[in-house]
Coordinates of C-alpha atoms and ligand atoms in Angstrom, one line a residue:
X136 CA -163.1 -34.2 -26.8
X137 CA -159.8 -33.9 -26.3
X138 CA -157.1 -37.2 -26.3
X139 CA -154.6 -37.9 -24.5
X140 CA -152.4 -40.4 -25.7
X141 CA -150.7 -42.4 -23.0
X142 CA -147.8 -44.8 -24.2
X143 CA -147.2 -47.2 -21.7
X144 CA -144.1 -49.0 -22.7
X145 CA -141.3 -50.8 -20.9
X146 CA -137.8 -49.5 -22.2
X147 CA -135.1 -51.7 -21.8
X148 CA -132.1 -49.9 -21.0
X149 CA -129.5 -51.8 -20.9
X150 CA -126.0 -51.2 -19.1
X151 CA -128.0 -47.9 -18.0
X152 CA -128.8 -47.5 -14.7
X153 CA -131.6 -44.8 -13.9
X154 CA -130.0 -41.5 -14.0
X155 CA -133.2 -39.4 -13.6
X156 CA -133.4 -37.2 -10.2
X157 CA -135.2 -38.8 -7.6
X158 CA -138.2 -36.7 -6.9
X159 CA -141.2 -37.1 -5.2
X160 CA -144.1 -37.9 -7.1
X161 CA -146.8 -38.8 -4.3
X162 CA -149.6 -36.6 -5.9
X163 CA -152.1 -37.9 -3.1
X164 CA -151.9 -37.5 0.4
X165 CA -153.9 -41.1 0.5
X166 CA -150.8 -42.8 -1.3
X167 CA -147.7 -43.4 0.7
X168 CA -145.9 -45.9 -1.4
X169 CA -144.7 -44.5 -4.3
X170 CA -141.7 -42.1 -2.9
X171 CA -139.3 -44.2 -4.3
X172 CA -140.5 -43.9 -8.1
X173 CA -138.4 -41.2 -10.0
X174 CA -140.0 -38.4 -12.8
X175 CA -139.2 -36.4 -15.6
X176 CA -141.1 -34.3 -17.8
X177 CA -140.1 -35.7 -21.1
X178 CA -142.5 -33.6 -22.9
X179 CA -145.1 -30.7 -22.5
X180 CA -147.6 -33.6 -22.1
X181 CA -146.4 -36.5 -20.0
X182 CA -144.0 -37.0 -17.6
X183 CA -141.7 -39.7 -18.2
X184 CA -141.8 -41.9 -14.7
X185 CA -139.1 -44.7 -13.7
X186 CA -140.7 -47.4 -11.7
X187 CA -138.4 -49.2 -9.1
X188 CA -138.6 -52.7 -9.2
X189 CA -139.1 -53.0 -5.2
X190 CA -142.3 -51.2 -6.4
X191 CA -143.4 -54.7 -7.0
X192 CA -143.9 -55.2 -3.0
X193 CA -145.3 -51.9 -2.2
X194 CA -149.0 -50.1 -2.6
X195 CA -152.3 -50.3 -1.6
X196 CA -153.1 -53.6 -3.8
X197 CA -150.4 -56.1 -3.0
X198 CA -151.0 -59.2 -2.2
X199 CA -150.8 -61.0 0.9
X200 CA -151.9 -64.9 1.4
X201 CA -150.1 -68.3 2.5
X202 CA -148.5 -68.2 -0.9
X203 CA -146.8 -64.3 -0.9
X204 CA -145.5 -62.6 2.8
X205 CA -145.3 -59.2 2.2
X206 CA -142.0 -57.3 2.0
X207 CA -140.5 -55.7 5.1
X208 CA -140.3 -52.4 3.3
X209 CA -143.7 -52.4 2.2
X210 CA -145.2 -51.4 5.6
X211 CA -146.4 -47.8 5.9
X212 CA -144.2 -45.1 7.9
X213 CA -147.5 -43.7 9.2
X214 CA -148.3 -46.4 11.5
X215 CA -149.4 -45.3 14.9
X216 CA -151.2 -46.7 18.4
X217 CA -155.0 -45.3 17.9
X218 CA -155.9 -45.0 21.6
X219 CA -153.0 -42.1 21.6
X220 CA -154.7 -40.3 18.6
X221 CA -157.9 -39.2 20.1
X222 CA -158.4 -37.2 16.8
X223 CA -158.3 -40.9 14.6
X224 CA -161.1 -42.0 16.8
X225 CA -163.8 -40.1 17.0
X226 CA -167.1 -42.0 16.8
X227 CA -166.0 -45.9 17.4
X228 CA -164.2 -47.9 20.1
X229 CA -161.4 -49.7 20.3
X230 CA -161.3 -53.2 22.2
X231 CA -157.5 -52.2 23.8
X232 CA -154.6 -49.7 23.9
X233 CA -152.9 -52.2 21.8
X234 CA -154.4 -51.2 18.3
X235 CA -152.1 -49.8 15.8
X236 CA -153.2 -48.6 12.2
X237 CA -151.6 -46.6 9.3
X238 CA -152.9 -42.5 9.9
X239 CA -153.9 -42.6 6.3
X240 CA -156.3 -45.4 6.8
X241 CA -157.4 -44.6 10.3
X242 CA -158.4 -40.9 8.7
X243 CA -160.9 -43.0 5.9
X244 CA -162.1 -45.3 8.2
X245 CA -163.2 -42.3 10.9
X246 CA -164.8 -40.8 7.4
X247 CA -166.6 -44.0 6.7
X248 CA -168.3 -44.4 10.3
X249 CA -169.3 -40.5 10.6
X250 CA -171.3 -41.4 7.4
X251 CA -172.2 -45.0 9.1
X252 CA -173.5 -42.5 11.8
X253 CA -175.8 -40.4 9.9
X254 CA -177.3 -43.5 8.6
X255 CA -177.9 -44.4 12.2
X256 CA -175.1 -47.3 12.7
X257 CA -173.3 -46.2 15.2
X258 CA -171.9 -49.2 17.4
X259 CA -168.8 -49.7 15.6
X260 CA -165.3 -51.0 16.8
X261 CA -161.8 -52.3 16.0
X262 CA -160.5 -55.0 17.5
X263 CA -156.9 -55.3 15.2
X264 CA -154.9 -53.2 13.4
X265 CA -151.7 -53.4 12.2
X266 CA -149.6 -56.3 14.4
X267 CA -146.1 -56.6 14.3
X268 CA -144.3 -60.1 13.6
X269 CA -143.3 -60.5 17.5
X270 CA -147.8 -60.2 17.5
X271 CA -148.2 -62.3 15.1
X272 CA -145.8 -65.1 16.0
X273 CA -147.6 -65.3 19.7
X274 CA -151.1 -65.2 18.0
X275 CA -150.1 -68.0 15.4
X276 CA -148.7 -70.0 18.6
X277 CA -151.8 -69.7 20.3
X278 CA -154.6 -70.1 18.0
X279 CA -152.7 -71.7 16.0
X280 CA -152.2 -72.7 11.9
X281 CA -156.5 -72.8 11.4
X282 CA -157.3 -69.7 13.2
X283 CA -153.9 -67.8 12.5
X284 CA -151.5 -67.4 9.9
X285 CA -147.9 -67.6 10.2
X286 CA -145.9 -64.1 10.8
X287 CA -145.3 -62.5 7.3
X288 CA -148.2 -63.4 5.8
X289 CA -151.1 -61.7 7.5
X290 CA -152.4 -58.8 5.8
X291 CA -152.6 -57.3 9.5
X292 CA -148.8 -57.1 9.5
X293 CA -148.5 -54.6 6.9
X294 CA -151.4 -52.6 8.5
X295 CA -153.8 -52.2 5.5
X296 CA -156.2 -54.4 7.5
X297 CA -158.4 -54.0 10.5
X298 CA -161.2 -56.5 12.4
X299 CA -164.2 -54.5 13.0
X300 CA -167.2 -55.8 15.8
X301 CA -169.7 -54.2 16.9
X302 CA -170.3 -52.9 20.5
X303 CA -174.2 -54.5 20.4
X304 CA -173.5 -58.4 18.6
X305 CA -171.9 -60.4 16.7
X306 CA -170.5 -58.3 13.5
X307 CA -172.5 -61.2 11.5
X308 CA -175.6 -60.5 12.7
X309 CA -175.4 -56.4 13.8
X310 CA -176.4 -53.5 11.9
X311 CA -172.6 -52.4 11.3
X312 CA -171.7 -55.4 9.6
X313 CA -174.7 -55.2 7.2
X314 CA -173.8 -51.4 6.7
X315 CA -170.4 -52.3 6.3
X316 CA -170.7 -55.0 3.7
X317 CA -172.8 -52.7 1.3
X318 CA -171.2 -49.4 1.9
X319 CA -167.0 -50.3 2.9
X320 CA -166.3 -50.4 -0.9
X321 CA -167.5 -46.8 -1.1
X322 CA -164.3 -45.8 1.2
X323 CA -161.9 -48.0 -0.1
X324 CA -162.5 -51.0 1.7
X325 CA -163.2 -54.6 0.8
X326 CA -164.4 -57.9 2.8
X327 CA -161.1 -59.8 2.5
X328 CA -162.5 -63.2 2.7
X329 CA -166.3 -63.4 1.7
X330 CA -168.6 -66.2 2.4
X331 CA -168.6 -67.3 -1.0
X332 CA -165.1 -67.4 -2.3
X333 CA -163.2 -69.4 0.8
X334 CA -162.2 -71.4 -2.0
X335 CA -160.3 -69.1 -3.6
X336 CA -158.9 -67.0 -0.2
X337 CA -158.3 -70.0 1.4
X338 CA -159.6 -68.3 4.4
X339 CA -162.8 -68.9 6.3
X340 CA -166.0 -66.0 6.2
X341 CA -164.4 -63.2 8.0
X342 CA -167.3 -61.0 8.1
X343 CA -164.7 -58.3 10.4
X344 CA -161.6 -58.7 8.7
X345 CA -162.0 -55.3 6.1
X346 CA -158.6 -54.6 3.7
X347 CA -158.1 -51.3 2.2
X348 CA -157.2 -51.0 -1.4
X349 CA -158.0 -47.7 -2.3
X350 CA -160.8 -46.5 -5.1
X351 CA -161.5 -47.2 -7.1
X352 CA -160.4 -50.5 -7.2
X353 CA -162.5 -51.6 -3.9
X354 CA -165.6 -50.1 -6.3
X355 CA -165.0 -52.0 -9.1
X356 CA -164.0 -55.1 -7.0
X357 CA -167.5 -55.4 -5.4
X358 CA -169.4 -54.6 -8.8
X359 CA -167.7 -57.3 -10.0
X360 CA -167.7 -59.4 -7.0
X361 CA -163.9 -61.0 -7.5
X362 CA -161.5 -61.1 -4.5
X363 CA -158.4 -59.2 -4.6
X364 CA -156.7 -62.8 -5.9
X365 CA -159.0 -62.8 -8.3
X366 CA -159.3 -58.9 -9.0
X367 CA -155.1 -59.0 -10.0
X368 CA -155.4 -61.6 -12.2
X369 CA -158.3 -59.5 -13.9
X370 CA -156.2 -57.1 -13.9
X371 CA -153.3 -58.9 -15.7
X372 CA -155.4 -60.7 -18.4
X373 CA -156.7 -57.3 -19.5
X374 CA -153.7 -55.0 -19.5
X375 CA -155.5 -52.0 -19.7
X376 CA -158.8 -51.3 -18.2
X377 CA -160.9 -48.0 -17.5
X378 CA -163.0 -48.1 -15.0
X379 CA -166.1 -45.3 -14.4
X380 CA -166.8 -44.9 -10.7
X381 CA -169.1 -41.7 -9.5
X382 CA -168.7 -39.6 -12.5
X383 CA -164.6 -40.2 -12.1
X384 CA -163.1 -42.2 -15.2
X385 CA -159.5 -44.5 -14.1
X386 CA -156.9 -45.7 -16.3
X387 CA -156.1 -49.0 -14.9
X388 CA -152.7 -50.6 -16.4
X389 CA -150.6 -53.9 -15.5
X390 CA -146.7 -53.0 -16.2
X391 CA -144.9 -56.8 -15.7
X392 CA -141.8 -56.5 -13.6
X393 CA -138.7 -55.7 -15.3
X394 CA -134.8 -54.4 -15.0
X395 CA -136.3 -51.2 -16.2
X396 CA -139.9 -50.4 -15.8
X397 CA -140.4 -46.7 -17.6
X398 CA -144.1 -45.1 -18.2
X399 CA -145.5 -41.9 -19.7
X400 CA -148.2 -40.2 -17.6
X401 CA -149.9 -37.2 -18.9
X402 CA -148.8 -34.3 -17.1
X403 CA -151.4 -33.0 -14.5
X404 CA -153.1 -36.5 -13.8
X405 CA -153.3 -37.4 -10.1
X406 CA -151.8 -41.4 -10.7
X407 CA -150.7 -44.1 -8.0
X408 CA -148.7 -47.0 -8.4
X409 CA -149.0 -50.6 -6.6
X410 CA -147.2 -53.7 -7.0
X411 CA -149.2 -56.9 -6.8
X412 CA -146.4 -58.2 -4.7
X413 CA -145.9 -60.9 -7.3
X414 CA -145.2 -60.0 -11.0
X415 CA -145.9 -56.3 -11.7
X416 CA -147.3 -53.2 -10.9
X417 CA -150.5 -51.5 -11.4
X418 CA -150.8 -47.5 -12.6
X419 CA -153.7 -46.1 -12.0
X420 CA -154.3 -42.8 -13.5
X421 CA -157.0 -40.3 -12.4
X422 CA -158.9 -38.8 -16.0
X423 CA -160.0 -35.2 -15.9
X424 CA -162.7 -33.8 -16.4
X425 CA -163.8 -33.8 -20.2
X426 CA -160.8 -36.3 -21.1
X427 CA -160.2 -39.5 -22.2
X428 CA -157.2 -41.5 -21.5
X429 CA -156.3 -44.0 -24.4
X430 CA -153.3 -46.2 -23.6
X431 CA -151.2 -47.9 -26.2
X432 CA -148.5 -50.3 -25.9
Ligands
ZN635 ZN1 -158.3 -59.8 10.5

């Protein structure tokens, strides 16, 4: 079996600010926050990749609670009003023409309930999306600090979360929520605040309030039942981590925030990165087929 070596090691460059080209190096259409990181192919194998520290507040994994707002910059561009996108919402309904969700996650979530469908669920809605601070503020005024958290720190106001009922009951007790809490992982999706960890989110059981992470760390979250507090500091304590999900093997990496975060990917991997939104950022790189990734530092 062939081995790829991937050196993951933070260069400290100093009195040099990054002089390689900006370029593009969103390799999947699901990923939307990484535009900012530059490439280089250093060598036939790897591309040399320079990871802006702002990376820290962007990505599919950061973390929002009472402790860390999110960053202004870290909401998606692709954030639209459903009701206008009769395409996004095919096969669910939505409890207003208020609801606003990022395109990208819209697109997985219609994915998820066609399957939801063939399994015979099929009384799905969404009663939140993204809300911008002005949304927030009001909501936090009138629910107020129990039932609502202040603007900035809702994970609905960077619009990578969504409330989902159900057109027949209560979400608690219908067949989409049961559906929903053993299949969302399989899409990308986790139950934010389970019954079992309030402790740890500080946040009641939410059984509608779904998050999207991306795979295949919403897999590996739910066979290991952790919480995405918990799930990042995982992450940090082990460094490097591959994860098997389906077949697919993941190279799972913490790089600490520095002045000058530099990585070597190998050249052809699909990868993502995602800032915890406190300390670091995650690289997640995509094995092929017949490969395995070995990281050193
Ligand atoms: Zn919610």
């Amino acid at each position: 079996m062939k081995k790829w070596l991937v050196s993951l090691s933070l260069l400290l460059l100093v009195g040099c600010e990054s002089v390689l080209p900006a370029q593009n190096v969103n390799m999947n259409a699901q990923e939307n926050n990484v535009d900012q990181a530059s490439e280089s192919t250093s060598k036939d194998m790897y591309n040399t990749v320079t990871i802006p520290k702002e990376q820290v507040h962007k990505g599919n994994l950061v973390l929002v609670n009472k402790e860390y707002p999110i960053h202004p910059d870290a909401i998606p561009a692709d954030i639209v009003y459903l009701y206008e996108n009769n395409e996004l919402t095919q096969g669910y309904g939505l409890l207003d023409n208020t609801i606003q969700l990022s395109t990208n996650i819209a697109q997985i979530f219609g994915e998820m309930i066609q399957d939801a469908d063939k399994d015979g669920v099929s009384h799905f809605m969404i009663s939140s999306g993204y809300r911008d601070e002005s949304e927030q503020e009001k909501l936090y005024e009138e629910k107020g600090g129990e039932y609502a958290l202040p603007p900035g720190y809702s994970e609905h106001n960077i619009g990578f979360a969504l409330d989902i009922g159900s057109t027949l009951e209560s979400i608690s007790t219908a067949p989409e929520g049961a559906w929903l809490q053993e299949h969302a992982s399989e899409y990308g999706f986790i139950l934010r605040y389970p019954e079992d960890k309030t402790d740890i989110t500080g946040i009641m059981y939410e059984p509608w309030h779904f998050r999207y992470v991306g795979l295949p760390h919403s897999k590996i979250m739910d066979d290991k039942n952790l919480t995405l507090e918990e799930y990042l500091d995982f992450l940090k304590e082990q460094g490097n981590y591959t994860a098997t999900i389906d077949g697919q093997n993941y190279q799972i990496s913490f790089v600490p925030v520095s002045d000058h975060m530099t990585i070597e990917v190998p050249a052809q991997h699909q990868y993502e990165l995602s800032g915890n939104n406190v300390d670091g950022v995650i690289v997640t790189i995509h094995q092929n087929e017949g490969e395995d990734v070995e990281v050193m530092e």
